[in-house]
Tab-separated table of C-alpha atoms and ligand atoms in Angstrom:
chain	number	residue	atom	x	y	z
A	275	MET	CA	122.478	41.456	176.501
A	276	ILE	CA	121.037	42.307	173.111
A	277	LYS	CA	121.375	39.980	170.156
A	278	VAL	CA	123.387	41.560	167.337
A	279	LYS	CA	123.429	38.700	164.844
A	280	ASP	CA	123.391	34.902	165.223
A	281	ASN	CA	125.444	34.158	168.354
A	282	ILE	CA	126.922	37.637	168.757
A	283	TYR	CA	125.513	39.741	171.591
A	284	TRP	CA	125.980	43.347	172.706
A	285	THR	CA	126.939	43.527	176.351
A	286	GLY	CA	127.961	47.175	176.653
A	287	VAL	CA	126.814	50.227	178.578
A	288	ILE	CA	124.850	53.218	177.308
A	289	ASP	CA	126.068	56.456	178.882
A	290	TRP	CA	123.115	58.827	178.528
A	291	GLU	CA	124.685	61.477	180.767
A	292	LEU	CA	128.096	61.841	179.107
A	293	ARG	CA	128.644	65.428	177.924
A	294	GLU	CA	132.455	65.509	177.666
A	295	PHE	CA	134.943	62.899	176.541
A	296	HIS	CA	138.740	62.573	176.417
A	297	GLY	CA	138.743	64.478	179.701
A	298	HIS	CA	137.156	67.805	178.804
A	299	GLU	CA	138.371	67.907	175.188
A	300	LEU	CA	135.379	66.712	173.215
A	301	SER	CA	131.724	67.625	173.657
A	302	THR	CA	129.283	64.738	173.505
A	303	HIS	CA	125.843	66.365	173.461
A	304	LYS	CA	124.072	63.082	172.812
A	305	GLY	CA	125.908	60.867	175.302
A	306	SER	CA	127.719	57.766	174.126
A	307	SER	CA	127.951	54.042	174.571
A	308	TYR	CA	130.802	51.629	175.253
A	309	ASN	CA	130.015	48.595	173.165
A	310	SER	CA	131.387	45.300	174.328
A	311	TYR	CA	130.450	42.110	172.480
A	312	LEU	CA	130.071	38.519	173.560
A	313	ILE	CA	130.295	35.673	171.060
A	314	ARG	CA	128.739	32.430	172.242
A	315	ASP	CA	130.135	29.758	169.945
A	316	LYS	CA	131.811	26.544	171.157
A	317	LYS	CA	134.097	28.986	172.896
A	318	THR	CA	132.739	32.035	174.687
A	319	VAL	CA	134.588	35.136	173.554
A	320	LEU	CA	134.469	38.631	175.020
A	321	VAL	CA	135.476	41.421	172.633
A	322	ASP	CA	136.442	44.624	174.467
A	323	THR	CA	135.157	45.823	177.816
A	324	VAL	CA	133.710	49.189	178.904
A	325	TRP	CA	134.927	52.408	180.501
A	326	TYR	CA	136.168	51.853	184.052
A	327	PRO	CA	133.473	53.910	185.877
A	328	TYR	CA	131.113	51.127	184.747
A	329	LYS	CA	133.386	48.211	185.637
A	330	ASP	CA	131.243	46.852	188.498
A	331	LEU	CA	128.033	47.000	186.499
A	332	PHE	CA	129.772	45.385	183.528
A	333	ALA	CA	131.324	42.561	185.541
A	334	GLN	CA	128.035	41.882	187.326
A	335	LYS	CA	126.188	41.715	184.014
A	336	LEU	CA	128.715	39.262	182.568
A	337	GLU	CA	128.601	37.175	185.734
A	338	ASN	CA	124.801	36.969	185.565
A	339	GLU	CA	124.648	36.227	181.847
A	340	VAL	CA	127.483	33.774	181.254
A	341	GLY	CA	129.648	33.574	184.369
A	342	ILE	CA	133.063	35.204	184.049
A	343	LYS	CA	134.783	31.869	184.646
A	344	ASN	CA	133.100	30.544	181.493
A	345	ILE	CA	134.747	33.128	179.220
A	346	ASP	CA	137.335	31.262	177.137
A	347	LEU	CA	139.129	34.158	175.524
A	348	ILE	CA	139.162	37.926	175.367
A	349	VAL	CA	139.943	40.115	172.395
A	350	ILE	CA	141.109	43.626	173.257
A	351	ASN	CA	140.772	45.566	170.047
A	352	HIS	CA	142.031	48.727	171.762
A	353	MET	CA	143.220	49.515	175.283
A	354	GLU	CA	142.095	53.116	175.679
A	355	PRO	CA	140.322	53.076	179.049
A	356	ASP	CA	136.852	53.524	177.531
A	357	HIS	CA	137.254	50.038	176.011
A	358	GLY	CA	139.904	48.220	178.011
A	359	GLY	CA	139.197	49.971	181.310
A	360	SER	CA	137.233	47.108	182.897
A	361	LEU	CA	139.623	44.327	181.867
A	362	GLU	CA	141.043	43.958	185.355
A	363	GLU	CA	137.597	43.166	186.758
A	364	ILE	CA	137.404	40.147	184.452
A	365	MET	CA	141.001	39.068	185.038
A	366	LYS	CA	140.547	39.169	188.822
A	367	VAL	CA	137.996	36.366	188.503
A	368	ASN	CA	139.551	34.452	185.627
A	369	PRO	CA	143.273	35.372	185.552
A	370	ASP	CA	144.399	32.834	182.947
A	371	ILE	CA	142.074	33.855	180.116
A	372	PRO	CA	144.074	34.236	176.880
A	373	ILE	CA	143.985	37.878	175.743
A	374	TYR	CA	144.231	38.385	171.986
A	375	CYS	CA	145.562	41.782	170.973
A	376	THR	CA	148.253	43.446	168.875
A	377	LYS	CA	151.858	43.726	170.033
A	378	ASN	CA	151.228	47.371	170.849
A	379	GLY	CA	148.051	46.289	172.611
A	380	ALA	CA	149.953	44.004	174.984
A	381	GLU	CA	152.422	46.821	175.764
A	382	THR	CA	149.589	49.247	176.370
A	383	ILE	CA	147.666	46.850	178.603
A	384	LYS	CA	150.817	46.221	180.643
A	385	ARG	CA	151.386	49.958	181.044
A	386	HIS	CA	147.816	50.471	182.226
A	387	PHE	CA	147.476	47.565	184.642
A	388	HIS	CA	151.119	46.589	185.345
A	389	LYS	CA	150.197	42.919	185.085
A	390	GLU	CA	151.667	40.027	183.078
A	391	TRP	CA	148.644	38.252	181.672
A	392	ASN	CA	148.351	35.540	179.025
A	393	PHE	CA	148.862	37.678	175.921
A	394	ASN	CA	148.453	36.238	172.421
A	395	ILE	CA	149.776	38.654	169.814
A	396	VAL	CA	147.908	38.846	166.496
A	397	LYS	CA	148.593	40.484	163.159
A	398	THR	CA	146.468	41.215	160.098
A	399	GLY	CA	145.161	37.983	158.593
A	400	ASP	CA	145.679	35.837	161.718
A	401	THR	CA	142.687	33.614	162.424
A	402	VAL	CA	141.418	31.876	165.543
A	403	ASN	CA	138.750	29.196	165.366
A	404	ILE	CA	136.150	29.378	168.142
A	405	GLY	CA	133.817	26.600	166.958
A	406	ASP	CA	131.531	27.329	164.032
A	407	TYR	CA	133.026	30.781	163.631
A	408	ASP	CA	136.524	32.097	162.971
A	409	LEU	CA	137.917	35.355	164.270
A	410	VAL	CA	139.947	37.126	161.593
A	411	PHE	CA	142.087	40.027	162.804
A	412	VAL	CA	142.846	43.257	160.963
A	413	GLU	CA	145.399	45.654	162.464
A	414	MET	CA	144.152	49.240	162.486
A	415	GLN	CA	147.359	50.903	163.680
A	416	MET	CA	146.842	54.634	164.410
A	417	ILE	CA	143.117	54.428	163.753
A	418	HIS	CA	143.377	55.823	166.186
A	419	TRP	CA	145.957	54.463	168.636
A	420	PRO	CA	149.074	52.373	167.916
A	421	ASP	CA	147.338	49.289	169.330
A	422	SER	CA	144.037	49.524	167.417
A	423	LEU	CA	142.673	46.304	165.949
A	424	ALA	CA	139.442	45.174	164.296
A	425	THR	CA	138.013	41.660	164.580
A	426	PHE	CA	135.965	40.106	161.789
A	427	VAL	CA	133.691	37.296	162.964
A	428	LYS	CA	133.579	34.942	160.000
A	429	GLY	CA	130.298	33.043	159.894
A	430	PRO	CA	127.907	35.831	160.930
A	431	ASN	CA	130.263	38.142	158.988
A	432	VAL	CA	130.255	40.962	161.498
A	433	LEU	CA	133.185	43.380	161.678
A	434	LEU	CA	133.841	44.492	165.263
A	435	SER	CA	135.639	47.684	164.304
A	436	ASN	CA	136.232	49.322	167.686
A	437	ASP	CA	136.537	53.148	167.402
A	438	ALA	CA	136.490	53.171	163.592
A	439	PHE	CA	132.984	53.924	162.245
A	440	GLY	CA	131.717	54.770	165.754
A	441	GLN	CA	129.815	57.745	167.095
A	442	HIS	CA	129.328	59.305	170.524
A	443	TYR	CA	125.610	58.723	170.343
A	444	ALA	CA	123.292	57.253	172.949
A	445	ALA	CA	120.420	56.341	170.671
A	446	LEU	CA	116.882	54.980	170.566
A	447	SER	CA	118.124	51.721	169.141
A	448	LEU	CA	121.315	49.737	168.745
A	449	PHE	CA	120.948	49.646	164.946
A	450	ASN	CA	121.346	52.306	162.257
A	451	ASP	CA	118.065	51.447	160.526
A	452	SER	CA	116.095	52.365	163.655
A	453	VAL	CA	117.592	55.758	164.550
A	454	ASP	CA	117.415	59.286	163.174
A	455	SER	CA	119.910	59.158	160.301
A	456	CYS	CA	120.622	62.914	160.465
A	457	GLU	CA	121.642	62.611	164.125
A	458	LEU	CA	123.655	59.506	163.338
A	459	TYR	CA	125.620	61.108	160.516
A	460	GLN	CA	126.147	64.302	162.485
A	461	GLU	CA	127.727	62.299	165.302
A	462	ALA	CA	129.705	59.998	162.978
A	463	LEU	CA	131.173	63.028	161.194
A	464	LYS	CA	131.876	64.854	164.460
A	465	TYR	CA	133.752	61.772	165.659
A	466	TYR	CA	135.791	61.626	162.466
A	467	ALA	CA	136.509	65.372	162.348
A	468	ASN	CA	137.603	65.677	165.973
A	469	ILE	CA	139.379	62.367	166.503
A	470	LEU	CA	140.388	60.790	163.227
A	471	THR	CA	141.285	63.686	160.909
A	472	PRO	CA	145.037	63.582	161.710
A	473	PHE	CA	145.102	59.983	160.468
A	474	SER	CA	143.232	60.529	157.194
A	475	PRO	CA	146.060	59.319	154.898
A	476	LEU	CA	146.289	56.083	156.930
A	477	ILE	CA	142.515	55.678	156.907
A	478	LYS	CA	142.401	55.964	153.124
A	479	LYS	CA	145.065	53.250	152.787
A	480	LYS	CA	143.414	51.056	155.403
A	481	ILE	CA	140.053	51.187	153.661
A	482	GLU	CA	141.707	50.178	150.417
A	483	GLU	CA	143.415	47.304	152.276
A	484	ILE	CA	140.157	46.159	153.907
A	485	LYS	CA	138.379	46.219	150.558
A	486	GLY	CA	141.245	44.141	149.155
A	487	LEU	CA	140.678	41.487	151.821
A	488	ASN	CA	137.217	40.850	150.320
A	489	LEU	CA	135.636	40.187	153.686
A	490	PRO	CA	131.911	39.498	153.196
A	491	ILE	CA	130.922	42.208	155.721
A	492	GLU	CA	127.219	41.992	156.646
A	493	MET	CA	127.335	44.275	159.678
A	494	ILE	CA	129.801	46.723	161.229
A	495	ALA	CA	129.645	46.914	164.996
A	496	PRO	CA	131.821	49.714	166.413
A	497	SER	CA	132.596	50.307	170.075
A	498	HIS	CA	130.630	53.566	170.356
A	499	GLY	CA	127.120	54.317	169.192
A	500	VAL	CA	124.965	52.317	166.836
A	501	ILE	CA	125.704	49.254	164.735
A	502	TRP	CA	125.658	49.603	160.954
A	503	ARG	CA	123.177	46.834	160.094
A	504	ASP	CA	121.496	48.363	157.052
A	505	ASN	CA	123.983	48.838	154.197
A	506	PRO	CA	127.036	48.687	156.479
A	507	MET	CA	129.469	49.697	153.751
A	508	GLN	CA	127.865	53.153	153.595
A	509	ILE	CA	130.007	54.314	156.518
A	510	VAL	CA	133.139	52.806	154.972
A	511	GLU	CA	132.462	54.784	151.798
A	512	LYS	CA	131.880	57.928	153.877
A	513	TYR	CA	135.186	57.434	155.698
A	514	TYR	CA	136.887	57.061	152.331
A	515	GLU	CA	135.338	60.352	151.226
A	516	TRP	CA	136.167	62.132	154.508
A	517	SER	CA	139.779	60.941	154.390
A	518	GLN	CA	140.531	62.828	151.175
A	519	ASN	CA	140.506	66.598	151.829
A	520	TYR	CA	136.752	66.568	152.268
A	521	ASN	CA	134.912	69.849	151.723
A	522	GLU	CA	131.416	70.978	150.868
A	523	GLY	CA	132.132	74.125	148.833
A	524	TRP	CA	131.243	76.791	151.418
A	525	VAL	CA	133.234	79.207	153.544
A	526	ALA	CA	133.511	79.470	157.325
A	527	ILE	CA	134.112	82.943	158.719
A	528	VAL	CA	135.421	82.506	162.245
A	529	TYR	CA	136.105	85.468	164.476
A	530	ASP	CA	136.327	86.769	167.992
A	531	THR	CA	135.540	90.359	168.805
A	532	MET	CA	135.704	92.766	171.755
A	533	TYR	CA	133.523	95.726	170.691
A	534	ASP	CA	131.988	94.325	167.472
A	535	ALA	CA	134.397	96.016	165.022
A	536	THR	CA	135.810	92.654	163.900
A	537	LYS	CA	132.297	91.189	163.894
A	538	THR	CA	131.142	94.021	161.589
A	539	MET	CA	134.021	93.212	159.252
A	540	ALA	CA	133.029	89.514	159.306
A	541	GLU	CA	129.488	90.380	158.288
A	542	ALA	CA	130.698	92.579	155.433
A	543	ILE	CA	133.000	89.808	154.165
A	544	ALA	CA	129.978	87.474	154.268
A	545	ASP	CA	128.057	89.994	152.125
A	546	GLY	CA	130.889	89.846	149.600
A	547	LEU	CA	130.771	86.038	149.465
A	548	HIS	CA	126.999	86.120	149.039
A	549	ASN	CA	127.332	88.679	146.219
A	550	LYS	CA	129.220	85.980	144.339
A	551	ASN	CA	126.784	83.231	145.304
A	552	VAL	CA	129.159	81.489	147.684
A	553	LYS	CA	127.512	80.230	150.856
A	554	CYS	CA	129.076	80.896	154.232
A	555	LYS	CA	128.544	80.431	157.936
A	556	LEU	CA	129.728	82.814	160.645
A	557	PHE	CA	131.034	81.587	163.979
A	558	ASN	CA	132.127	83.564	166.985
A	559	ALA	CA	134.800	81.204	168.300
A	560	ALA	CA	134.407	82.470	171.855
A	561	VAL	CA	130.787	81.353	172.150
A	562	THR	CA	130.709	78.284	169.901
A	563	ASP	CA	131.239	74.772	171.233
A	564	ARG	CA	134.786	73.943	170.155
A	565	SER	CA	134.130	70.374	168.974
A	566	ASP	CA	131.075	71.478	166.976
A	567	LEU	CA	133.107	74.311	165.473
A	568	LEU	CA	135.903	71.984	164.371
A	569	THR	CA	133.285	69.714	162.789
A	570	GLU	CA	132.026	72.677	160.760
A	571	LEU	CA	135.544	73.726	159.767
A	572	PHE	CA	136.211	70.166	158.613
A	573	LYS	CA	133.347	70.580	156.110
A	574	ALA	CA	134.245	74.096	154.894
A	575	SER	CA	136.279	74.776	151.747
A	576	GLY	CA	137.636	78.086	152.981
A	577	LEU	CA	138.452	79.583	156.381
A	578	ILE	CA	138.433	83.356	156.853
A	579	VAL	CA	139.633	83.977	160.383
A	580	GLY	CA	139.454	87.258	162.256
A	581	SER	CA	140.379	88.779	165.573
A	582	CYS	CA	141.233	92.123	166.995
A	583	THR	CA	144.712	92.488	168.462
A	584	VAL	CA	145.178	92.220	172.193
A	585	ASN	CA	148.539	92.071	173.957
A	586	ASN	CA	150.314	91.752	170.581
A	587	ALA	CA	148.333	88.618	169.656
A	588	ALA	CA	144.867	87.488	168.617
A	589	LEU	CA	142.157	86.847	171.194
A	590	SER	CA	142.628	83.610	173.099
A	591	SER	CA	139.716	81.748	171.486
A	592	ILE	CA	141.294	82.319	168.063
A	593	MET	CA	144.859	81.526	169.164
A	594	SER	CA	143.786	78.198	170.670
A	595	LEU	CA	141.549	77.385	167.704
A	596	LEU	CA	144.465	77.897	165.311
A	597	ASP	CA	146.541	75.513	167.436
A	598	GLU	CA	143.807	72.873	167.194
A	599	ILE	CA	143.387	73.322	163.445
A	600	LYS	CA	147.086	72.631	163.022
A	601	ALA	CA	147.117	69.692	165.434
A	602	LEU	CA	144.126	68.102	163.698
A	603	ARG	CA	145.866	68.557	160.343
A	604	LEU	CA	142.826	70.221	158.873
A	605	LYS	CA	144.495	71.465	155.716
A	606	ASN	CA	144.260	72.204	152.018
A	607	LYS	CA	141.548	74.806	152.444
A	608	MET	CA	141.680	78.417	151.281
A	609	GLY	CA	142.485	80.889	154.053
A	610	ALA	CA	142.603	84.583	154.887
A	611	ALA	CA	142.864	86.784	157.964
A	612	PHE	CA	141.154	89.990	159.029
A	613	GLY	CA	140.332	92.106	162.054
A	614	SER	CA	140.310	95.411	163.843
A	615	TYR	CA	143.190	96.802	165.887
A	616	GLY	CA	143.879	99.705	168.214
A	617	TRP	CA	147.605	100.410	168.064
A	618	SER	CA	150.066	97.585	167.373
A	619	GLY	CA	147.921	95.329	165.112
A	620	GLU	CA	149.791	91.996	165.130
A	621	ALA	CA	146.752	89.654	165.239
A	622	GLN	CA	146.021	89.454	161.545
A	623	LYS	CA	149.597	88.590	160.562
A	624	ILE	CA	149.751	85.966	163.302
A	625	ILE	CA	146.487	84.422	162.068
A	626	GLN	CA	147.772	84.325	158.494
A	627	GLN	CA	151.032	82.728	159.608
A	628	ARG	CA	149.241	80.096	161.709
A	629	LEU	CA	146.858	79.255	158.862
A	630	GLN	CA	149.816	78.882	156.548
A	631	GLU	CA	151.628	76.637	159.028
A	632	ALA	CA	148.496	74.496	159.258
A	633	GLY	CA	148.628	73.899	155.496
A	634	MET	CA	145.986	76.364	154.284
A	635	LYS	CA	146.422	78.188	150.999
A	636	ILE	CA	146.462	81.930	151.753
A	637	VAL	CA	144.691	83.797	148.960
A	638	GLU	CA	144.368	87.311	150.424
A	639	GLU	CA	146.689	89.572	152.363
A	640	PRO	CA	145.436	90.287	155.908
A	641	LEU	CA	142.755	92.976	156.020
A	642	GLN	CA	142.965	95.197	159.102
A	643	PHE	CA	141.398	98.494	160.132
A	644	LYS	CA	141.988	100.740	163.117
A	645	TYR	CA	139.229	100.740	165.732
A	646	ARG	CA	135.799	100.778	164.040
A	647	PRO	CA	135.711	100.372	160.240
A	648	THR	CA	134.303	103.239	158.151
A	649	LYS	CA	131.767	102.745	155.357
A	650	ASP	CA	134.635	102.753	152.860
A	651	GLU	CA	136.531	100.167	154.889
A	652	LEU	CA	133.472	97.932	155.095
A	653	ASP	CA	133.242	98.177	151.310
A	654	GLN	CA	136.815	96.877	151.213
A	655	CYS	CA	135.660	93.927	153.370
A	656	ILE	CA	132.880	93.222	150.887
A	657	GLN	CA	135.388	93.318	148.048
A	658	MET	CA	137.653	90.939	149.944
A	659	GLY	CA	134.726	88.502	150.284
A	660	GLU	CA	134.026	88.803	146.569
A	661	ARG	CA	137.644	88.148	145.610
A	662	PHE	CA	137.813	85.177	147.991
A	663	ALA	CA	134.659	83.763	146.429
A	664	GLY	CA	136.175	84.174	142.985
A	665	LYS	CA	139.156	82.051	143.967
A	666	LEU	CA	137.156	79.241	145.572
B	704	LIG	FE1	136.814	54.926	172.139
B	704	LIG	FE2	140.113	55.240	171.288
B	704	LIG	O1	138.626	55.163	172.474
């Protein structure tokens, strides 16, 4: 166990090997951690558990440190299996422990374990005294599951925020003041962009609500990655910024290509943007890590998406990317489509339509050329980049 603050201890697991999360959906190049916390006041409180592959290690650690039978209550902030997955190991030893969770949390726990345990349902503002400290609960519904909850430990004034403010980041230290802040922010933003973006309107409201509660937050301890010990509100402010159509003023040109014709067009469009002093990045969607790519698109102000046509559609990397952009509700960016074609040429119209459906503002008609673009056609690509830049 590692001391977090006063009588709050970290009792989680660091997963240095993790490279994919949510099945195979999300890349986690820097591993992750499953942060469980133990509060040793007059009552001994366990807040969250760890992912089930680590259940034996976790239970053994708790047994050695405090004895599972000595745990007086459990708070399950969120029952996704990376946090609630080891609950059964604790309940096997101490089956009557009161479990504090939201109403949705109790339903979710029942659906995972098919057990009727001693559930105590809490709502925002409910308080439980555990001795010198009080636990104050704040519902975090859909940030990012229906059951999500945060627990504020009044006394040490630590907010145990679960997934909110977390990062998939196995780090040198448990605290933000002792790690590489560039790595930390990269992972915090990647987490937000890939997991939390669909809930941005709720996050904005929730942050306003939390600020309104005037909790004297001295530390924010999420359930993945490092604890915000130095200036903890910095990540709350960042979330507030990210939740409101965040962009950094540059353009992402994303393409897939079979024989480099579409790639050549992408490079010419980039020249056009540069001519007007607008910065851009180029990504070949077929060879770029999908989660990293979505993180970049989250930051961009404009998306220019290209593919050649194959089988009356765009290439598969672009079709699936457009689906993810829509599902993540990445919207309110400027968009345009381009690409090469051989005979039927549907890809560019499909891309434009999908961008529109995702909530992008289309500012250029699709630009398409047959087979390899000529010098004159590449000039038209440059002009398209220039016009796009002018509208940004
Ligand atoms: Fe870290 Fe929603 O699981």
